[in-house]
PDB file of C-alpha atoms in Angstrom:
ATOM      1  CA  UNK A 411       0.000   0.000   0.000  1.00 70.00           C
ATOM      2  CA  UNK A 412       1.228   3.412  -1.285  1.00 80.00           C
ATOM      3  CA  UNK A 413       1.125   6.441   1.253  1.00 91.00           C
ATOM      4  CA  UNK A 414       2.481   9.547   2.048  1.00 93.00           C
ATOM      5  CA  UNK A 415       3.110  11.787   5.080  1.00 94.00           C
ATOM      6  CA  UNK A 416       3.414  15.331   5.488  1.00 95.00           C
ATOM      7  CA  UNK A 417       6.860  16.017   7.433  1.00 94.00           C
ATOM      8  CA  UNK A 418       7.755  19.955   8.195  1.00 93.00           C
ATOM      9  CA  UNK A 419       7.314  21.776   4.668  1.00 94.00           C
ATOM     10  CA  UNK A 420       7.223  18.007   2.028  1.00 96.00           C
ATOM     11  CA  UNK A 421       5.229  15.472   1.594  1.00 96.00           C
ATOM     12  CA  UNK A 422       7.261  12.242   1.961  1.00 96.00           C
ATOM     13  CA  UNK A 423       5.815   8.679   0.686  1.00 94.00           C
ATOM     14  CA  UNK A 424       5.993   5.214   1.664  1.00 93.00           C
ATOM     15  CA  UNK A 425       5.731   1.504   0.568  1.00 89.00           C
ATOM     16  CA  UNK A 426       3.432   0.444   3.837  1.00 86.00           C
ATOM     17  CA  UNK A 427       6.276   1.742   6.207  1.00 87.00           C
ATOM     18  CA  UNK A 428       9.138   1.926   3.989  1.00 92.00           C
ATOM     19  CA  UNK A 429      10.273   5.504   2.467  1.00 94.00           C
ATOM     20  CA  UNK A 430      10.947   5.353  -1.646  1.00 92.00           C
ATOM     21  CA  UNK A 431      14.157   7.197  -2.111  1.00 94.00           C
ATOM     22  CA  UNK A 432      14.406   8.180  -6.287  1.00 93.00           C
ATOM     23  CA  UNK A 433      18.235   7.669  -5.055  1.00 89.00           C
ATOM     24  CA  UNK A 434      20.914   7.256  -2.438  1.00 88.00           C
ATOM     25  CA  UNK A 435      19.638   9.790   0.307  1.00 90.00           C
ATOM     26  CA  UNK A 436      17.307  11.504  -2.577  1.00 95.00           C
ATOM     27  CA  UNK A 437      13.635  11.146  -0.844  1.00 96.00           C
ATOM     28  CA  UNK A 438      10.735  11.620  -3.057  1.00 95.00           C
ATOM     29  CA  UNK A 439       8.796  14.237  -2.286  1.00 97.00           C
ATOM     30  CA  UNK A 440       6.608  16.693  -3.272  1.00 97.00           C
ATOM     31  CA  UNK A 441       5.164  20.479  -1.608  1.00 97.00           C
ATOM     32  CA  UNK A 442       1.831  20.392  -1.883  1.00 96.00           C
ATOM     33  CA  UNK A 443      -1.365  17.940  -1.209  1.00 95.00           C
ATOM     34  CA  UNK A 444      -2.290  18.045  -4.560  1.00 95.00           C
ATOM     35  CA  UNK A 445       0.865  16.940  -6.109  1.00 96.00           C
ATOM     36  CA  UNK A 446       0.880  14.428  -3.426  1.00 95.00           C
ATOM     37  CA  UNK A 447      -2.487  13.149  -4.464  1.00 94.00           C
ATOM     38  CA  UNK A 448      -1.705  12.934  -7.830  1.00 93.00           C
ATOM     39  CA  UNK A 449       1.144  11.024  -7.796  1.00 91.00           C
ATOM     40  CA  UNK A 450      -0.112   8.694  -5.540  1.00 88.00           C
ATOM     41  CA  UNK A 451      -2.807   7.658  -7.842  1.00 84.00           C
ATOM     42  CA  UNK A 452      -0.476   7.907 -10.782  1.00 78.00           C
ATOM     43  CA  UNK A 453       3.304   5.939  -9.563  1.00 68.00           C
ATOM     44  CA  UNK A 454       4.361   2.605 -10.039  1.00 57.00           C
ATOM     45  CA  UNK A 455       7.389   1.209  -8.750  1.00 49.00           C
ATOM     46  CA  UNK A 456       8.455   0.182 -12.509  1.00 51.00           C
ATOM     47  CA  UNK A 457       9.863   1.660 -15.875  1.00 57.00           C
ATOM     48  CA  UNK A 458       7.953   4.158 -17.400  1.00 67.00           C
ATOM     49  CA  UNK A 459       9.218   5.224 -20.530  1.00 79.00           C
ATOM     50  CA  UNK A 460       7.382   8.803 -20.829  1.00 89.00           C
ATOM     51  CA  UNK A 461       9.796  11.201 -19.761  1.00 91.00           C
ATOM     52  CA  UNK A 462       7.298  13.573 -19.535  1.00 95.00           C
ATOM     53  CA  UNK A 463       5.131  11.751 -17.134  1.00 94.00           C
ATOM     54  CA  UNK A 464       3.956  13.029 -14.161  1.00 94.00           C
ATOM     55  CA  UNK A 465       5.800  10.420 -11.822  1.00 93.00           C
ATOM     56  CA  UNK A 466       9.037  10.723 -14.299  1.00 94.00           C
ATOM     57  CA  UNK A 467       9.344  14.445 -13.749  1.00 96.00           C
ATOM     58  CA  UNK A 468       8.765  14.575 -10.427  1.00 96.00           C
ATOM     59  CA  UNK A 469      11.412  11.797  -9.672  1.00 95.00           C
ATOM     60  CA  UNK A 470      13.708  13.678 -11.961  1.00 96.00           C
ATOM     61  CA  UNK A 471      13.040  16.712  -9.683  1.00 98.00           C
ATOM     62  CA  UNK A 472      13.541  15.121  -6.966  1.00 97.00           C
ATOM     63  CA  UNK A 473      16.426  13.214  -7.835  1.00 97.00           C
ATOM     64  CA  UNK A 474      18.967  16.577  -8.355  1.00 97.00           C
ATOM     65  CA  UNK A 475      21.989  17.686  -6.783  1.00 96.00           C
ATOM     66  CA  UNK A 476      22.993  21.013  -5.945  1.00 96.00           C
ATOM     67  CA  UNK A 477      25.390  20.301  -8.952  1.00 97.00           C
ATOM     68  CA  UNK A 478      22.976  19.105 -11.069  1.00 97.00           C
ATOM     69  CA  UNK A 479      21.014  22.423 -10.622  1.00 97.00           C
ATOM     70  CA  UNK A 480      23.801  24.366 -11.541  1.00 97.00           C
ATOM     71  CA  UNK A 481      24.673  22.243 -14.590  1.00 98.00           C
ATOM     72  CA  UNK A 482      20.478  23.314 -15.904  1.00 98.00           C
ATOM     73  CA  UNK A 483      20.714  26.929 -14.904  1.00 98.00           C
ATOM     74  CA  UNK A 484      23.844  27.383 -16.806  1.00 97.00           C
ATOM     75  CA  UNK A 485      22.523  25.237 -19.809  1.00 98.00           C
ATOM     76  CA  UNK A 486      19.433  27.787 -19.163  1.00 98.00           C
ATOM     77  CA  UNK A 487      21.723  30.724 -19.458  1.00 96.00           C
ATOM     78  CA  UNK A 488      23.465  29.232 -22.548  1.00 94.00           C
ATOM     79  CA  UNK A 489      19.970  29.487 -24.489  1.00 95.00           C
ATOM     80  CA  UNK A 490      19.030  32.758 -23.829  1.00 95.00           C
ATOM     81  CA  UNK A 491      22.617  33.950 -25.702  1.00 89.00           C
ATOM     82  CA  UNK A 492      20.744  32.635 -28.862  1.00 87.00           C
ATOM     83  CA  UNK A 493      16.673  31.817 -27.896  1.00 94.00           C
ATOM     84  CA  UNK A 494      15.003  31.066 -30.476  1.00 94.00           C
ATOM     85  CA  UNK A 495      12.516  34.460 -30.419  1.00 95.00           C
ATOM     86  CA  UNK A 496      15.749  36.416 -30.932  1.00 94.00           C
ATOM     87  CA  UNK A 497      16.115  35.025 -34.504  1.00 90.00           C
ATOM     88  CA  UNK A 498      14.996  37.596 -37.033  1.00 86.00           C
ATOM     89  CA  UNK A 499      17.210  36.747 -40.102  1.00 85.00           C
ATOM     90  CA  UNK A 500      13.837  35.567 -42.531  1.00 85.00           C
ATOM     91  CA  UNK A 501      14.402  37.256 -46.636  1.00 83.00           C
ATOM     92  CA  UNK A 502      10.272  37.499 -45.816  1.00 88.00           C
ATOM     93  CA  UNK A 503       9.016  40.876 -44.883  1.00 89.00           C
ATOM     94  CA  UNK A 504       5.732  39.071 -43.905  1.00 93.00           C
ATOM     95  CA  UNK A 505       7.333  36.938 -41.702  1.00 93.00           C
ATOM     96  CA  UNK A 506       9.479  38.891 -40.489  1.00 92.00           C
ATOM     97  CA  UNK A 507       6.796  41.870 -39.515  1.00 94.00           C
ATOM     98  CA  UNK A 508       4.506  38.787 -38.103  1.00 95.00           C
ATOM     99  CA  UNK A 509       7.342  37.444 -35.757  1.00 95.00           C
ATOM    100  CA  UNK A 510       8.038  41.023 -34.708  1.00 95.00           C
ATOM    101  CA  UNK A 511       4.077  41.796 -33.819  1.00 96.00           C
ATOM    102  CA  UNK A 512       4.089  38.545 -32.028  1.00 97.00           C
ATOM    103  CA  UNK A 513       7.368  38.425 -29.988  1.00 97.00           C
ATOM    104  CA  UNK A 514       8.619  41.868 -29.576  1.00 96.00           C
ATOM    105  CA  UNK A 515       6.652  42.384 -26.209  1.00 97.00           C
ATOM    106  CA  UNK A 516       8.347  38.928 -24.889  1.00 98.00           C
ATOM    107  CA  UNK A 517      11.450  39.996 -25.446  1.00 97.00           C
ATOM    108  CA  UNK A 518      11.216  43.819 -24.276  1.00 97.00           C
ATOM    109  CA  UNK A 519       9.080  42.289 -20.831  1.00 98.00           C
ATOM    110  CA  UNK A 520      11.669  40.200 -20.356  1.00 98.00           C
ATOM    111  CA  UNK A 521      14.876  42.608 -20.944  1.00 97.00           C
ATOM    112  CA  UNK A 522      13.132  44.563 -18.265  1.00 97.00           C
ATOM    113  CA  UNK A 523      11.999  42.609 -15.904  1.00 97.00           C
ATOM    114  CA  UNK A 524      15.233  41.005 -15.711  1.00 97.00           C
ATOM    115  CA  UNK A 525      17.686  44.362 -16.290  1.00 96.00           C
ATOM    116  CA  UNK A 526      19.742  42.492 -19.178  1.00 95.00           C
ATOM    117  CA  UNK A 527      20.041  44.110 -22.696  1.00 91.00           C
ATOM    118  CA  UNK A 528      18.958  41.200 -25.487  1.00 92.00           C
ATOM    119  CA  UNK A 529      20.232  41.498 -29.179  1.00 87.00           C
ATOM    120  CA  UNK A 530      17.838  40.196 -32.037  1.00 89.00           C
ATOM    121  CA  UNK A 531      19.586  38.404 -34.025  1.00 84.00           C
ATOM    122  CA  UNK A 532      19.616  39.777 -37.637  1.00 81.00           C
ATOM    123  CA  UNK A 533      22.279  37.502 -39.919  1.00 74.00           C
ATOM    124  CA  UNK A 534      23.647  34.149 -39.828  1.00 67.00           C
ATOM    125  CA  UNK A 535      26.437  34.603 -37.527  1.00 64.00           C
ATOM    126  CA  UNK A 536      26.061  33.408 -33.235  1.00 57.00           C
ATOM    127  CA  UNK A 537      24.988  35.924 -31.067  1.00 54.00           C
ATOM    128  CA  UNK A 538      28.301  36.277 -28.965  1.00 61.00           C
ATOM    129  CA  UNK A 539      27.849  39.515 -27.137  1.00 69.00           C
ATOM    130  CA  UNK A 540      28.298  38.838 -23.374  1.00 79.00           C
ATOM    131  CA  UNK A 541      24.779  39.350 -21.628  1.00 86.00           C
ATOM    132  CA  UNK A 542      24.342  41.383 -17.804  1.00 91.00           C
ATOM    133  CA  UNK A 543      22.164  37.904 -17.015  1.00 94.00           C
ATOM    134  CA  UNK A 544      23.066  38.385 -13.393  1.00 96.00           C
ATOM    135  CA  UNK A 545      19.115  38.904 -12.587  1.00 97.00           C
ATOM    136  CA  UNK A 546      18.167  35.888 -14.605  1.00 98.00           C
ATOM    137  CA  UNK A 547      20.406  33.407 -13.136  1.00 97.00           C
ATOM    138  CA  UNK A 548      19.673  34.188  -9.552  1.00 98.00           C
ATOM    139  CA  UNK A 549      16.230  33.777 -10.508  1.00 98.00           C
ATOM    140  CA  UNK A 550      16.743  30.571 -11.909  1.00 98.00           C
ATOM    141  CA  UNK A 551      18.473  29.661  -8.849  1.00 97.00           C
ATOM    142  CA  UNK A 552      16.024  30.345  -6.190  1.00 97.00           C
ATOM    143  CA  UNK A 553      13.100  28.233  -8.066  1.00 98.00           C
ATOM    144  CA  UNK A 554      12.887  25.369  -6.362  1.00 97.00           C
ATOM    145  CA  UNK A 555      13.582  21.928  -8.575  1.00 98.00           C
ATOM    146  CA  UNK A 556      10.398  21.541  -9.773  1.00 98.00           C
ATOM    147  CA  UNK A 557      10.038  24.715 -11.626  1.00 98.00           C
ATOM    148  CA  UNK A 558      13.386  24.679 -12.377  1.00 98.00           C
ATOM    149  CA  UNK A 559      12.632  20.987 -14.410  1.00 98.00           C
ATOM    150  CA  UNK A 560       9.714  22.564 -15.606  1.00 98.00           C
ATOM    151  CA  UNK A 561      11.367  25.472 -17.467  1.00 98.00           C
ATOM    152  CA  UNK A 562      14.593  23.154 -18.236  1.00 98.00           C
ATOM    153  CA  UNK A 563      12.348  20.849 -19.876  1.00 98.00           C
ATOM    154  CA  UNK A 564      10.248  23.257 -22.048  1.00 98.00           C
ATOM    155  CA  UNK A 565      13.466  25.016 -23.046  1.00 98.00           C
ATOM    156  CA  UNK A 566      14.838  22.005 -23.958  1.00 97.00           C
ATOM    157  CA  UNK A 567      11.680  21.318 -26.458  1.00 97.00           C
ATOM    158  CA  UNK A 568      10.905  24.603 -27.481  1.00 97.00           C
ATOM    159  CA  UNK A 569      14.527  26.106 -27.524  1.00 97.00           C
ATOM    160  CA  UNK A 570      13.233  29.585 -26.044  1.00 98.00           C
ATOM    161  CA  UNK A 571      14.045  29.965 -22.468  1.00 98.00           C
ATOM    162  CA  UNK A 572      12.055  33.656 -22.898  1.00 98.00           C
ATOM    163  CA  UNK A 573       8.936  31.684 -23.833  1.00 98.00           C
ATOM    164  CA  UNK A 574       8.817  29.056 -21.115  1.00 98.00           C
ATOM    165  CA  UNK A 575       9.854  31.544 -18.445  1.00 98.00           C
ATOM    166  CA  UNK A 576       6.080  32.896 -19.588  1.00 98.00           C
ATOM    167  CA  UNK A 577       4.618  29.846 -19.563  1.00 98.00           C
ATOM    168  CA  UNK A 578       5.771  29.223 -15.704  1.00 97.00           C
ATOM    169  CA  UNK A 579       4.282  32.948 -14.673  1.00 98.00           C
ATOM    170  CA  UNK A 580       1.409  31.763 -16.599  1.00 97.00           C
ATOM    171  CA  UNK A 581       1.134  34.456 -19.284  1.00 97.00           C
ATOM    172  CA  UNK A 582      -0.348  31.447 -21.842  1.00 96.00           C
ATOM    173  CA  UNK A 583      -0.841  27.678 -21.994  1.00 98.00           C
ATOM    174  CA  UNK A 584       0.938  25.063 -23.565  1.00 98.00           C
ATOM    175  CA  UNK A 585      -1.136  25.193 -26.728  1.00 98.00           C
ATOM    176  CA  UNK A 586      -0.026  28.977 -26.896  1.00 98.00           C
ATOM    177  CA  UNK A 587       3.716  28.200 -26.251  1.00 98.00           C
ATOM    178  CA  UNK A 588       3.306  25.923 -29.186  1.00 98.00           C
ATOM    179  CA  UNK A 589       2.029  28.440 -31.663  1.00 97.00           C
ATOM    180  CA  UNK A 590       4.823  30.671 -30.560  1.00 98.00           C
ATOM    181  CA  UNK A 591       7.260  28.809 -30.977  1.00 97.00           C
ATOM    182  CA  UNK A 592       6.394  27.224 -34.087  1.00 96.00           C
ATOM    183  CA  UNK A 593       5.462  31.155 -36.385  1.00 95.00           C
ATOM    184  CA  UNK A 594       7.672  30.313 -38.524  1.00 93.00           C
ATOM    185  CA  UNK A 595       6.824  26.667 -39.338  1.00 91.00           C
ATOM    186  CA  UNK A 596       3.282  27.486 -39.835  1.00 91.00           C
ATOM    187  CA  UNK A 597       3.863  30.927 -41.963  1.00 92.00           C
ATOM    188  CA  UNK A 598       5.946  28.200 -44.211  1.00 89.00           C
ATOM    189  CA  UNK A 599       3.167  25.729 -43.778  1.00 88.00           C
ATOM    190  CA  UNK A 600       0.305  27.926 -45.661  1.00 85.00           C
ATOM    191  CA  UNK A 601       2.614  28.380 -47.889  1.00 86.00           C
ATOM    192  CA  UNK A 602       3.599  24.980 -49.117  1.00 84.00           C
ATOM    193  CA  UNK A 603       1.696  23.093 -47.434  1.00 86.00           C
ATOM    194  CA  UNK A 604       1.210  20.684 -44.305  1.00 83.00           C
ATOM    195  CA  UNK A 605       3.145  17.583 -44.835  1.00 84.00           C
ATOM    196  CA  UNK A 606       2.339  14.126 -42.706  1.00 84.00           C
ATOM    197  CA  UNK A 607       6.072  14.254 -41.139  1.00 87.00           C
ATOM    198  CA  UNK A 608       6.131  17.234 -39.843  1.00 88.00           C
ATOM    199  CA  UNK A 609       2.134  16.819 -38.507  1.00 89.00           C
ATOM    200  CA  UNK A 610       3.353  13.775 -36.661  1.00 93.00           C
ATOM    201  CA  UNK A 611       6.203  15.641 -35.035  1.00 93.00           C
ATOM    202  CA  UNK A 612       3.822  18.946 -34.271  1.00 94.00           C
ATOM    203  CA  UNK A 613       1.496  16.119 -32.749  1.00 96.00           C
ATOM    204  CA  UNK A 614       4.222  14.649 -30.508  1.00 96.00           C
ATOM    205  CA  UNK A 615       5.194  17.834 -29.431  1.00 96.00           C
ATOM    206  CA  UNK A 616       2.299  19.201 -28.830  1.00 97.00           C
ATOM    207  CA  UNK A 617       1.659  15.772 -26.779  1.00 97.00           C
ATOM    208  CA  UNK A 618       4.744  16.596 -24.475  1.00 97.00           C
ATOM    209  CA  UNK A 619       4.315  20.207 -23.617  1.00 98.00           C
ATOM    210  CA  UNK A 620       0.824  19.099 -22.657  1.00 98.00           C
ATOM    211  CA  UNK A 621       2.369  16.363 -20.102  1.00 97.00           C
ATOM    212  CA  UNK A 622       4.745  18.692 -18.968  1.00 98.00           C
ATOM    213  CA  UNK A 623       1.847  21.317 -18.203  1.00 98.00           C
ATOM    214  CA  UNK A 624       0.161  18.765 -16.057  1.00 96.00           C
ATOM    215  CA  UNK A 625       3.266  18.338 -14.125  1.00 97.00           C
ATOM    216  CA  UNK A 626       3.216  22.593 -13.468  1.00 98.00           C
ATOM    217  CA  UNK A 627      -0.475  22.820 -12.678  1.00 97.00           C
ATOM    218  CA  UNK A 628       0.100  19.893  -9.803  1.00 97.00           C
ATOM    219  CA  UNK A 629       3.582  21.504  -8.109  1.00 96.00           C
ATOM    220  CA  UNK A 630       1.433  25.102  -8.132  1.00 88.00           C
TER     221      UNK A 630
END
């Protein structure tokens, strides 16, 4: 029988009396009753192969090291240098004026909120101009693992760190996140059309982010 038991500020959980660790002194846990419930309903002590799965996530969550956290924010801080919303380099005016209506405000929120100057980037070459992301980064630190996985995750999919920082302050929804992330594809799409391989991969994607936004609604 499957349990759990709220100790100081976590919810721990048990095998009849006997913790489950995700590894060597790495308790599963989780901060709310909800998440808690959830999981309960939802974990099996076996392999599940959906990364994205509720019980997958939150052991991955629960599973990092101080090190490991570290490793993600600086991967994190490594996207923004060249996320994906930055890109402006299209021969298109039309796509390029649509991109700009839709992403500008993203970008100029964000450059505020978090005092750090971003560079659109408007030819082929890297963006290598050092960034001030001394705001970001200690943000990114003081989110506890679960958010942290959560925005590590959909920046991993989506390639925009700017975007899934939104999604965790809940500016949109997955399905949003999607279509923002995908302008480009879909300006291309009406253009020459919607082909089976690349509805299959939209599909999947889609698919994941929507796992993934289970996982947020349940650690909020």
């Amino acid at each position: 029988m499957r349990t759990f038991l709220k100790k100081n500020d976590k919810y721990l959980f048990y095998i009849k009396e006997k913790q489950i660790f995700v590894g060597k002194n790495k308790p599963l846990f989780v901060y709310n009753k909800k998440h808690a419930n959830s999981l309960i309903k939802n974990v099996v002590i076996t392999q599940d192969k959906n990364e994205y799965s509720l019980v997958n996530l939150t052991f991955f969550s629960c599973a990092l090291d101080e090190n490991d956290k570290k490793q993600m924010v600086n991967i994190l801080l490594d996207y923004l240098k060249n996320d994906l919303i930055l890109y402006r380099y299209f021969e298109d005016e039309k796509l390029r004026i649509l991109i700009n209506n839709k992403l500008n405000l993203y970008v100029e929120e964000f450059s505020k909120k978090f005092r750090i100057k971003l560079y659109l980037v408007n030819n082929l070459s890297l963006n290598t101009k050092k960034l001030n992301d001394v705001c970001f980064k200690e943000y990114l630190l003081n989110l506890n693992v679960f958010l942290l996985s959560c925005i590590y995750k959909l920046t991993c999919l989506t390639k925009s760190v700017i975007l899934s920082y939104f999604f965790i302050v809940r500016r949109f929804n997955y399905n949003k996140l999607f279509e923002l992330t995908n302008i480009e594809n879909n300006f291309q799409q009406k253009i020459w059309g919607y082909v089976d391989e690349q509805k299959k991969i939209d599909v999947q994607s889609v698919k994941i982010l929507k796992n993934i936004s289970i996982f947020f609604k349940n650690i909020n």
